[in-house]
Every structure is written in structure tokens, then in C-alpha cells.
């Protein structure tokens, strides 16, 4: 693929003939285009000599549906071929594509075509990340049904994708808001719940005190106020659902080592996870020796020293002091600001039964995101100071042997183990008991998935007054999302207003119960969609293991850098979990990751108030743009395209103006995928891309004219100069087909035809419509030399060109041209392996017959070896 892109980048400079630009063609032929009906070769059998705007439109109209039909035919699963899974991150159905969408899907579409031509069985699916806040906001603001709003947007965006000529496996389409998808999201939640990985506890939320509802972060403005009521948002503790992603932190961190380069994303993931050197242990809380029904997970920096704990420390901001805990008032009574406060609450370590006091720390924060830590004086001087100040007792748990080895003592069954062995043994024991023991970092928190919103996947849990928290039986999935008339509810989730749905029967005791009214974070939906694509119509399970194992892992995953941490982390977590559940063979879901840059547009702002201006508010008459009314100089920057910044570009307008293939070529040419594209049509490369297409069309026209003129081509008819010209073309390999090639070389040389064929095939994944028509033209050529392709089938069905083994063979010796004072005086054969060694080449030249004859006895001021050609120039007196 790199060769093809390199070829495309260099073709413009190597096609030497100066042709008129596309813009001049528009001006020259504008009136003619309105009044004529040009038809292309594929329709008429007559080759159109010039590639004009109307020709381009005819080509794209003709080939648009045919390319899609070809794609569907070759998309049928053929397990005899090697597989290639090309996946672009699926979009939220906002209703309108932007240029960022066009970029990511152009890249994935190009790669899908490319891999098919290389002989791979390709999966290139598309779907919709359809749950989320915008649909619910639209429902509240406009009185719309979120489902109908979403379906309408999907239909519109599918039509937009269709117009762009993108070839997706639409028979694999998934929509996360449809019950046939979220049924299996609920299934995976239940798997997590049954494995002890999903649990409920209090967590902080954004609370609107006026509307009495929970707000997403996006609904809180920069002043900390509600987007709807304008009230100052409060932080409030509510019961939330969490997934124990911290249990997999070490696994996810270690697995990064086995992945290829991810454009810096691996480092971002590793930094986000952090060093996994400690772990959590579960404690049971007591007051006056009586259990209070509260458990607390506390972090141990040195798990092997847990038997030496003296106390448990919590922050003053901990949920036990501010949430709905039974201990809230007791702890608040004990709290004194800026003081380490011992409380009457004790914590029993479920690993060893040790009972230690609960301390409210004088600190405002612990390391990173911790709020509960185990105080172990023998390994931490700060813990030792707290314990001594409060009169707490602890045990020394390490002894140092004469050889420097540290071993455990006073540590129950682990006494006598060295520290390294003790860590593994203690953590395994804790995991076996289900009370923690998983290596994690101080940065990581469990994944909060609860959302007090309507438009999301319902959490399949029932709350029974007798049985407690009860999972919905698998056979009763999906738990449907009920229809609502109102999507706002005071003090609770909107789902609680659907009384018939909300009130239910407990699956265990058959008594009255209530459904969970929280819905899942949309990151849960997108954490497993790549698996569903492999088997999207399965009604018996999320996916068939055999199919998933055939297609997974994703060979190329394409998306924006904004998803480089959270989405990838959650998706990798689900994949690791499914592997542990024996649902899939592979642990990591993605092999190669391509993180694309943004497409940015120019923005104009008033420095005085920071307001973005529309183009009609700006005067461009002077050397610098100014505000049309006040003449104030503007702040000009490049920013991500946005409606609010008035720097967006409508893809439909760009495609209508320049064509699908031009937009595709420009996006692929303008910058490497990982870099940003600065979109400025006045100075952009689009005119160059248009001229390149015109030149390529002209190359094919020349060959058609030459070969259809009635003269039988014969390489033996070329004279020495023409043969050398053809040989240079072969040596340049594909990218240097000059339009200055003589007519006889075009007619008689095998090299010109083969290079043009290879160029047409290699441009096909990038500009499929133009390449398809050019291929039809090449197919019409009489007396073709090239026989290694299938001329009776279209270009996208051809095999990708293979490397010419003869070209790759390096000769033992190379002819080095010798110049003296810039004048060629002959050549000398030198060994291939020394051609870049200036001293060795000079020595061999001086020892040769030519050197003895021309240079012996003459003072040499300097010898210059060309870095690009086999040429050396001697400057002599």
C-alpha cells in the first residue's frame, strides 16, 4: 500500500506535459457542458478523449452502483482465503456526516479494496452507536420519540454514505439501540454480574437541584450550571452500577507489550492504567463488634505486608461520610478537620480475620484517585507516624537474613516466604476467596456504567424486598426499553414512570419487585460491537465462537485519537473477559490501530470578546482579514470543523463540486493518516489532484490511440534510443510514465503498457470509479502484451501487482559514470557493494585504465560522488 501511495504522490511531478488546469476546463467548457450529453466508453464503446467535469460525472454515475454490486458478491465468506477484518469506529447517528467521517471511512474503504485485491477475504462492516444523550435531548426539546429520531438519522446517514461510494458489508449492520443488539449487551452484563464483576455502590453524580435529576458531564456548562434549569449543579452520592475493571488492569497493561506500534496510543493506555504494583483487599465493617452490612475495598501499596496493617484510612470526602451509609452520622460526629481521627468503626480483613480501626485521615487526598488505603507502619513512615500518634498496635512482618534476603514473619501461613513469593501467594489466596488480590494501580477506578437516563440499554436487574438484588434470567432477555411520553422525572430515572414496566415479579420468590431503572453507559454498547459484526443475525447467543475466532482479532482498527484511552480500554477489557469466559480464543481484540488526525478549518475570532465570525461578517479586501463592521483585526486559527465555529465544510457540496474520487484522493494525499489536514480550498492540493486525474486519462488515451491505429506493435522495431527509453521506464517502475514518451515507444514498448496497467490497478482502491473506466479503456486496446491479468473482469477484481523479481535482483557490478570537471569522459564498472563509498570508488577509478589514462599525474582538488546516481565528478587543475 505504501508503494501505491508513493506512486500517487510522485506521479504529478513525473508526468511532465503541461496540461490546462481543471479550473480553466470549467471556464472553457462550462457552456458546452450544459448543452451536451457526453457518454463514456462503458456505455457507448467509444473512448472519450478528454477527462472533463461532465466526463467525471458520467463515470461516477455509471460505476457507482456497479462497484457496490461487485463488493457484495465478493463479500460472501470464503474460509479458504486468509481473512482480513477492516473496521472503522462506528458513528453516532447525529443525522449528518462531517469531513471527519469522510476521512475515516475513505481510509477504511481504501484498505478494504486493497486487501481484497491482495487475495484476502475481507470483513468491512458498518453500524450505529445509537444510544446516547443527544436523542434524549431532542425528545425533551422537540417532543420527538428518541427511537424515531434515531431511525430517521440513520436512514439519512446511510444515504450520505451511499453517495460517497463507500462499500460496506451492510448485511452485517448493527444498531445498538435495537433489541436484537442490546439483548446481548444485557447478556454480557449478566455474565459480568454472575462472575462477581458487576456490583452496586454509591457514587458521585452531577445533581440538578431544581429539576431533581442527574446530569451527564456534557449537560453541565463551564460555570458549573445545569444546561436546562440554569441551577448550580451539586455533587451528590447515589447508588450506581460499577464493573470491576480494576481486576484486569495488570492483564491489560501487560498485554500492550504484544501489540504492534499504535502511534503512541499504547503509551497513552499504559499511562492511563499506571504501574500495577498494589492491590485492593476487601474489609467488613463493624461497630462495637457487630457487623453493619458494609464492605470496603482498601488499597495496599505492599500487599505482602498486609499482616502488618495497623489501621484503615479514608478521606474526609469519602462516601461513608456523605452518602446513604448507616455509618454516616457516627463518622461525621468523629470527624475533626485536618486531624487523623480514630473512629469506633473497625474493619475486618477478610483475608486473615485481622480487625483494625477505621481512621478518617487528616489529608484531603491520597495518591492519585485513591480514597481508602491500608495503613502499614512497617513499610510506610507516614503510616507509622499516624499509628504512633493514635496509639495503634501493629506487627513487624519482615526479617532480613544475613545474605540480604527479606522473608515474612508474623504472617500466618505465609510466614517464611521471601517477599516475591509472598506477593504471589497472598494475592492468589485473596482471589480464590473472592476478596480482591488483583494487581492494579493507584490511578484506576472501577468502571461506573450507570446512567439515570432513558435512551440507553436497561440494566437487567430486579430489586426484590425479600431476595435482594436478583438478575433477570437469561431466557427472559431482552429487558425491553418501554415507550414513554415524558423523558423527565423529578428525583429519579425516567424509567421509573413506566409503572407497568417498572413493577414486576421477582424471578426467585415470585413476589412483587421492581426493575432497575438505570441504563448503561453507551461505552458498554461499543465495548463489544466488533464481535457482533462477525455474526450479527444470531438470535441464540451474542456471536458464534467459531465465526468470532475466524475473524478476530480486528486486523486494522481505524478511528480518532479522542477514543485512544477510554473506548479502547473498555473494549480490550470486555475482550479479555470474554476470553476468560471461553467465549473467544483471542484475548486482544485489535491488532493494528490507525489513529487518524482531524480535518481542520480556518476560524476567525474577535480578540475583544472571543466570538467566532461567519464569512459574511469578514472583510477580505485588505492584506489581512478584518471585521467588516469595526475593521478590528481578527485572530485566525486552525480548529476542528464545527458549526459553532463557522469553519465546517459540507461533504455533499465538496463531492458534488469535485467528485467522489477527487475527494478520496485528496484525503489520502493531503497528509499521512495520523496527521491533521488543514482544509483551505484556495491553496489546497485539490487542483493538483484534479490535474493528475486528467493526465492519467490522457496516458490511457495515448495508448488506445496508438494501439488502435492499425499498426501491429512489435518491440523489435524500436531503435537503440527508443529501447533505452523503454528500459529507463522499466527501471523507474510505474511512477515515471512520462507523457513525453515518443509515439513509437507508446506503440511498441511492453514497458509502457505494463507500467500503465500496474498504475491503474494500484489506484483502484483509492479512486475506484476512475480506475474502473480507465480499465475498460485499457481492456479495449488491441494486441496487448500484458497477459497476467483478467481483462474480461473489472479492475477491482484484479490481483494486486506483485514485485518484479528481476527488478529486485541487484547486479554484481554497476557502471559508474566518470566526469572530469563536469565533462563525461567514460565509465568504469565497480562492485555493487561499494557504490556509496566515495573513497573506495575514487580508489578504483584511479586504478582503472580510464583513470590511469585521464587522471594520472593530475592534481585532484575534489571528487564528488552523487548520492542519487552512479556518477562521480573529479575536479582537477
GROMACS .gro file of N, CA, C and O in nm, residues 344-411:
model
  272
  344UNK      N    1  -1.500   0.471   6.617
  344UNK     CA    2  -1.539   0.344   6.681
  344UNK      C    3  -1.562   0.231   6.581
  344UNK      O    4  -1.591   0.118   6.620
  345UNK      N    5  -1.549   0.264   6.453
  345UNK     CA    6  -1.569   0.163   6.348
  345UNK      C    7  -1.440   0.084   6.330
  345UNK      O    8  -1.330   0.141   6.329
  346UNK      N    9  -1.453  -0.048   6.320
  346UNK     CA   10  -1.338  -0.133   6.291
  346UNK      C   11  -1.361  -0.204   6.158
  346UNK      O   12  -1.474  -0.219   6.111
  347UNK      N   13  -1.249  -0.248   6.099
  347UNK     CA   14  -1.253  -0.315   5.969
  347UNK      C   15  -1.186  -0.450   5.980
  347UNK      O   16  -1.071  -0.460   6.025
  348UNK      N   17  -1.256  -0.554   5.940
  348UNK     CA   18  -1.203  -0.689   5.948
  348UNK      C   19  -1.150  -0.728   5.812
  348UNK      O   20  -1.223  -0.729   5.712
  349UNK      N   21  -1.019  -0.759   5.807
  349UNK     CA   22  -0.957  -0.805   5.683
  349UNK      C   23  -1.008  -0.945   5.653
  349UNK      O   24  -0.982  -1.039   5.729
  350UNK      N   25  -1.081  -0.960   5.543
  350UNK     CA   26  -1.140  -1.089   5.509
  350UNK      C   27  -1.037  -1.190   5.463
  350UNK      O   28  -1.068  -1.307   5.446
  351UNK      N   29  -0.913  -1.144   5.446
  351UNK     CA   30  -0.805  -1.236   5.408
  351UNK      C   31  -0.756  -1.313   5.530
  351UNK      O   32  -0.734  -1.434   5.525
  352UNK      N   33  -0.740  -1.241   5.643
  352UNK     CA   34  -0.679  -1.306   5.759
  352UNK      C   35  -0.756  -1.287   5.889
  352UNK      O   36  -0.709  -1.330   5.996
  353UNK      N   37  -0.871  -1.221   5.884
  353UNK     CA   38  -0.952  -1.202   6.004
  353UNK      C   39  -0.903  -1.093   6.096
  353UNK      O   40  -0.962  -1.072   6.204
  354UNK      N   41  -0.795  -1.025   6.062
  354UNK     CA   42  -0.740  -0.920   6.148
  354UNK      C   43  -0.837  -0.802   6.155
  354UNK      O   44  -0.888  -0.755   6.054
  355UNK      N   45  -0.863  -0.751   6.275
  355UNK     CA   46  -0.955  -0.641   6.295
  355UNK      C   47  -0.876  -0.516   6.334
  355UNK      O   48  -0.801  -0.517   6.432
  356UNK      N   49  -0.891  -0.409   6.256
  356UNK     CA   50  -0.815  -0.286   6.277
  356UNK      C   51  -0.909  -0.167   6.275
  356UNK      O   52  -1.018  -0.173   6.216
  357UNK      N   53  -0.873  -0.055   6.338
  357UNK     CA   54  -0.963   0.061   6.345
  357UNK      C   55  -0.971   0.136   6.212
  357UNK      O   56  -0.878   0.136   6.132
  358UNK      N   57  -1.085   0.202   6.192
  358UNK     CA   58  -1.107   0.289   6.076
  358UNK      C   59  -1.069   0.431   6.116
  358UNK      O   60  -1.119   0.484   6.216
  359UNK      N   61  -0.983   0.492   6.035
  359UNK     CA   62  -0.933   0.628   6.061
  359UNK      C   63  -0.985   0.722   5.952
  359UNK      O   64  -0.982   0.688   5.834
  360UNK      N   65  -1.030   0.841   5.991
  360UNK     CA   66  -1.058   0.948   5.893
  360UNK      C   67  -0.930   1.030   5.884
  360UNK      O   68  -0.886   1.089   5.983
  361UNK      N   69  -0.870   1.032   5.768
  361UNK     CA   70  -0.738   1.093   5.752
  361UNK      C   71  -0.743   1.245   5.762
  361UNK      O   72  -0.844   1.309   5.727
  362UNK      N   73  -0.632   1.302   5.808
  362UNK     CA   74  -0.617   1.448   5.807
  362UNK      C   75  -0.592   1.500   5.666
  362UNK      O   76  -0.609   1.620   5.639
  363UNK      N   77  -0.553   1.412   5.575
  363UNK     CA   78  -0.522   1.452   5.437
  363UNK      C   79  -0.651   1.481   5.360
  363UNK      O   80  -0.755   1.419   5.385
  364UNK      N   81  -0.640   1.571   5.263
  364UNK     CA   82  -0.751   1.599   5.174
  364UNK      C   83  -0.754   1.502   5.057
  364UNK      O   84  -0.858   1.481   4.994
  365UNK      N   85  -0.638   1.443   5.026
  365UNK     CA   86  -0.633   1.346   4.916
  365UNK      C   87  -0.517   1.250   4.938
  365UNK      O   88  -0.417   1.284   5.000
  366UNK      N   89  -0.535   1.127   4.885
  366UNK     CA   90  -0.428   1.028   4.882
  366UNK      C   91  -0.366   1.030   4.742
  366UNK      O   92  -0.400   1.115   4.658
  367UNK      N   93  -0.281   0.938   4.720
  367UNK     CA   94  -0.214   0.931   4.589
  367UNK      C   95  -0.316   0.903   4.479
  367UNK      O   96  -0.401   0.815   4.491
  368UNK      N   97  -0.304   0.982   4.370
  368UNK     CA   98  -0.389   0.965   4.252
  368UNK      C   99  -0.537   0.965   4.290
  368UNK      O  100  -0.585   1.060   4.350
  369UNK      N  101  -0.610   0.856   4.260
  369UNK     CA  102  -0.755   0.856   4.276
  369UNK      C  103  -0.801   0.771   4.393
  369UNK      O  104  -0.918   0.733   4.403
  370UNK      N  105  -0.712   0.739   4.486
  370UNK     CA  106  -0.748   0.655   4.599
  370UNK      C  107  -0.830   0.733   4.702
  370UNK      O  108  -0.809   0.853   4.721
  371UNK      N  109  -0.924   0.663   4.768
  371UNK     CA  110  -0.995   0.725   4.880
  371UNK      C  111  -0.994   0.637   5.004
  371UNK      O  112  -1.040   0.677   5.111
  372UNK      N  113  -0.938   0.515   4.992
  372UNK     CA  114  -0.929   0.422   5.104
  372UNK      C  115  -0.797   0.346   5.094
  372UNK      O  116  -0.772   0.280   4.991
  373UNK      N  117  -0.713   0.354   5.197
  373UNK     CA  118  -0.584   0.285   5.193
  373UNK      C  119  -0.562   0.209   5.324
  373UNK      O  120  -0.616   0.246   5.430
  374UNK      N  121  -0.480   0.105   5.317
  374UNK     CA  122  -0.443   0.027   5.435
  374UNK      C  123  -0.315   0.086   5.493
  374UNK      O  124  -0.215   0.102   5.423
  375UNK      N  125  -0.320   0.123   5.620
  375UNK     CA  126  -0.202   0.176   5.687
  375UNK      C  127  -0.113   0.064   5.736
  375UNK      O  128  -0.155  -0.019   5.818
  376UNK      N  129   0.012   0.060   5.685
  376UNK     CA  130   0.106  -0.047   5.722
  376UNK      C  131   0.235   0.019   5.770
  376UNK      O  132   0.321   0.056   5.690
  377UNK      N  133   0.251   0.038   5.900
  377UNK     CA  134   0.365   0.116   5.952
  377UNK      C  135   0.503   0.061   5.916
  377UNK      O  136   0.597   0.138   5.901
  378UNK      N  137   0.517  -0.070   5.903
  378UNK     CA  138   0.649  -0.127   5.880
  378UNK      C  139   0.704  -0.099   5.740
  378UNK      O  140   0.822  -0.120   5.715
  379UNK      N  141   0.619  -0.048   5.649
  379UNK     CA  142   0.668  -0.016   5.514
  379UNK      C  143   0.645   0.130   5.478
  379UNK      O  144   0.691   0.176   5.373
  380UNK      N  145   0.575   0.206   5.562
  380UNK     CA  146   0.544   0.345   5.530
  380UNK      C  147   0.562   0.432   5.654
  380UNK      O  148   0.487   0.418   5.752
  381UNK      N  149   0.660   0.522   5.651
  381UNK     CA  150   0.684   0.609   5.768
  381UNK      C  151   0.563   0.695   5.805
  381UNK      O  152   0.541   0.720   5.924
  382UNK      N  153   0.485   0.740   5.707
  382UNK     CA  154   0.367   0.821   5.737
  382UNK      C  155   0.264   0.738   5.814
  382UNK      O  156   0.201   0.788   5.910
  383UNK      N  157   0.245   0.614   5.772
  383UNK     CA  158   0.153   0.526   5.844
  383UNK      C  159   0.204   0.501   5.986
  383UNK      O  160   0.125   0.494   6.082
  384UNK      N  161   0.336   0.489   6.001
  384UNK     CA  162   0.396   0.465   6.132
  384UNK      C  163   0.370   0.585   6.224
  384UNK      O  164   0.336   0.567   6.343
  385UNK      N  165   0.382   0.706   6.168
  385UNK     CA  166   0.360   0.827   6.248
  385UNK      C  167   0.215   0.836   6.295
  385UNK      O  168   0.187   0.871   6.411
  386UNK      N  169   0.120   0.803   6.205
  386UNK     CA  170  -0.023   0.805   6.241
  386UNK      C  171  -0.051   0.701   6.351
  386UNK      O  172  -0.119   0.730   6.450
  387UNK      N  173   0.005   0.582   6.333
  387UNK     CA  174  -0.021   0.475   6.430
  387UNK      C  175   0.035   0.510   6.567
  387UNK      O  176  -0.030   0.485   6.671
  388UNK      N  177   0.155   0.567   6.568
  388UNK     CA  178   0.214   0.603   6.697
  388UNK      C  179   0.134   0.715   6.764
  388UNK      O  180   0.111   0.713   6.886
  389UNK      N  181   0.090   0.814   6.685
  389UNK     CA  182   0.014   0.927   6.740
  389UNK      C  183  -0.118   0.879   6.800
  389UNK      O  184  -0.163   0.931   6.903
  390UNK      N  185  -0.181   0.781   6.738
  390UNK     CA  186  -0.312   0.733   6.783
  390UNK      C  187  -0.301   0.613   6.877
  390UNK      O  188  -0.403   0.557   6.920
  391UNK      N  189  -0.177   0.571   6.905
  391UNK     CA  190  -0.156   0.460   6.998
  391UNK      C  191  -0.201   0.326   6.943
  391UNK      O  192  -0.251   0.241   7.018
  392UNK      N  193  -0.183   0.305   6.813
  392UNK     CA  194  -0.226   0.180   6.750
  392UNK      C  195  -0.113   0.077   6.755
  392UNK      O  196   0.005   0.112   6.754
  393UNK      N  197  -0.150  -0.049   6.757
  393UNK     CA  198  -0.052  -0.157   6.757
  393UNK      C  199  -0.040  -0.217   6.617
  393UNK      O  200  -0.135  -0.217   6.540
  394UNK      N  201   0.077  -0.270   6.589
  394UNK     CA  202   0.098  -0.340   6.462
  394UNK      C  203   0.210  -0.442   6.479
  394UNK      O  204   0.282  -0.441   6.580
  395UNK      N  205   0.225  -0.525   6.378
  395UNK     CA  206   0.327  -0.629   6.381
  395UNK      C  207   0.434  -0.601   6.276
  395UNK      O  208   0.401  -0.554   6.167
  396UNK      N  209   0.558  -0.632   6.311
  396UNK     CA  210   0.664  -0.631   6.211
  396UNK      C  211   0.653  -0.761   6.132
  396UNK      O  212   0.645  -0.870   6.192
  397UNK      N  213   0.650  -0.752   6.002
  397UNK     CA  214   0.626  -0.872   5.921
  397UNK      C  215   0.745  -0.910   5.832
  397UNK      O  216   0.734  -1.004   5.754
  398UNK      N  217   0.858  -0.837   5.844
  398UNK     CA  218   0.974  -0.872   5.763
  398UNK      C  219   1.096  -0.897   5.854
  398UNK      O  220   1.113  -0.830   5.957
  399UNK      N  221   1.177  -0.991   5.811
  399UNK     CA  222   1.308  -1.009   5.873
  399UNK      C  223   1.411  -1.022   5.760
  399UNK      O  224   1.383  -1.081   5.656
  400UNK      N  225   1.527  -0.965   5.785
  400UNK     CA  226   1.633  -0.965   5.684
  400UNK      C  227   1.738  -1.067   5.723
  400UNK      O  228   1.795  -1.062   5.834
  401UNK      N  229   1.765  -1.161   5.632
  401UNK     CA  230   1.864  -1.264   5.656
  401UNK      C  231   2.004  -1.210   5.631
  401UNK      O  232   2.021  -1.103   5.569
  402UNK      N  233   2.108  -1.279   5.677
  402UNK     CA  234   2.246  -1.233   5.657
  402UNK      C  235   2.282  -1.206   5.512
  402UNK      O  236   2.363  -1.119   5.482
  403UNK      N  237   2.220  -1.282   5.420
  403UNK     CA  238   2.252  -1.261   5.277
  403UNK      C  239   2.171  -1.147   5.215
  403UNK      O  240   2.176  -1.123   5.095
  404UNK      N  241   2.092  -1.076   5.297
  404UNK     CA  242   2.015  -0.963   5.246
  404UNK      C  243   1.874  -0.997   5.205
  404UNK      O  244   1.793  -0.908   5.175
  405UNK      N  245   1.839  -1.124   5.201
  405UNK     CA  246   1.704  -1.166   5.162
  405UNK      C  247   1.603  -1.129   5.270
  405UNK      O  248   1.629  -1.148   5.389
  406UNK      N  249   1.489  -1.074   5.227
  406UNK     CA  250   1.381  -1.042   5.320
  406UNK      C  251   1.276  -1.153   5.317
  406UNK      O  252   1.231  -1.192   5.209
  407UNK      N  253   1.240  -1.201   5.436
  407UNK     CA  254   1.138  -1.304   5.447
  407UNK      C  255   1.027  -1.257   5.540
  407UNK      O  256   1.045  -1.168   5.623
  408UNK      N  257   0.907  -1.320   5.523
  408UNK     CA  258   0.792  -1.282   5.604
  408UNK      C  259   0.796  -1.351   5.740
  408UNK      O  260   0.841  -1.467   5.751
  409UNK      N  261   0.749  -1.280   5.840
  409UNK     CA  262   0.725  -1.337   5.972
  409UNK      C  263   0.592  -1.280   6.022
  409UNK      O  264   0.539  -1.183   5.968
  410UNK      N  265   0.537  -1.340   6.121
  410UNK     CA  266   0.409  -1.296   6.178
  410UNK      C  267   0.301  -1.281   6.070
  410UNK      O  268   0.217  -1.193   6.076
  411UNK      N  269   0.304  -1.371   5.972
  411UNK     CA  270   0.213  -1.360   5.857
  411UNK      C  271   0.137  -1.489   5.831
  411UNK      O  272   0.111  -1.527   5.716
   0.00000   0.00000   0.00000
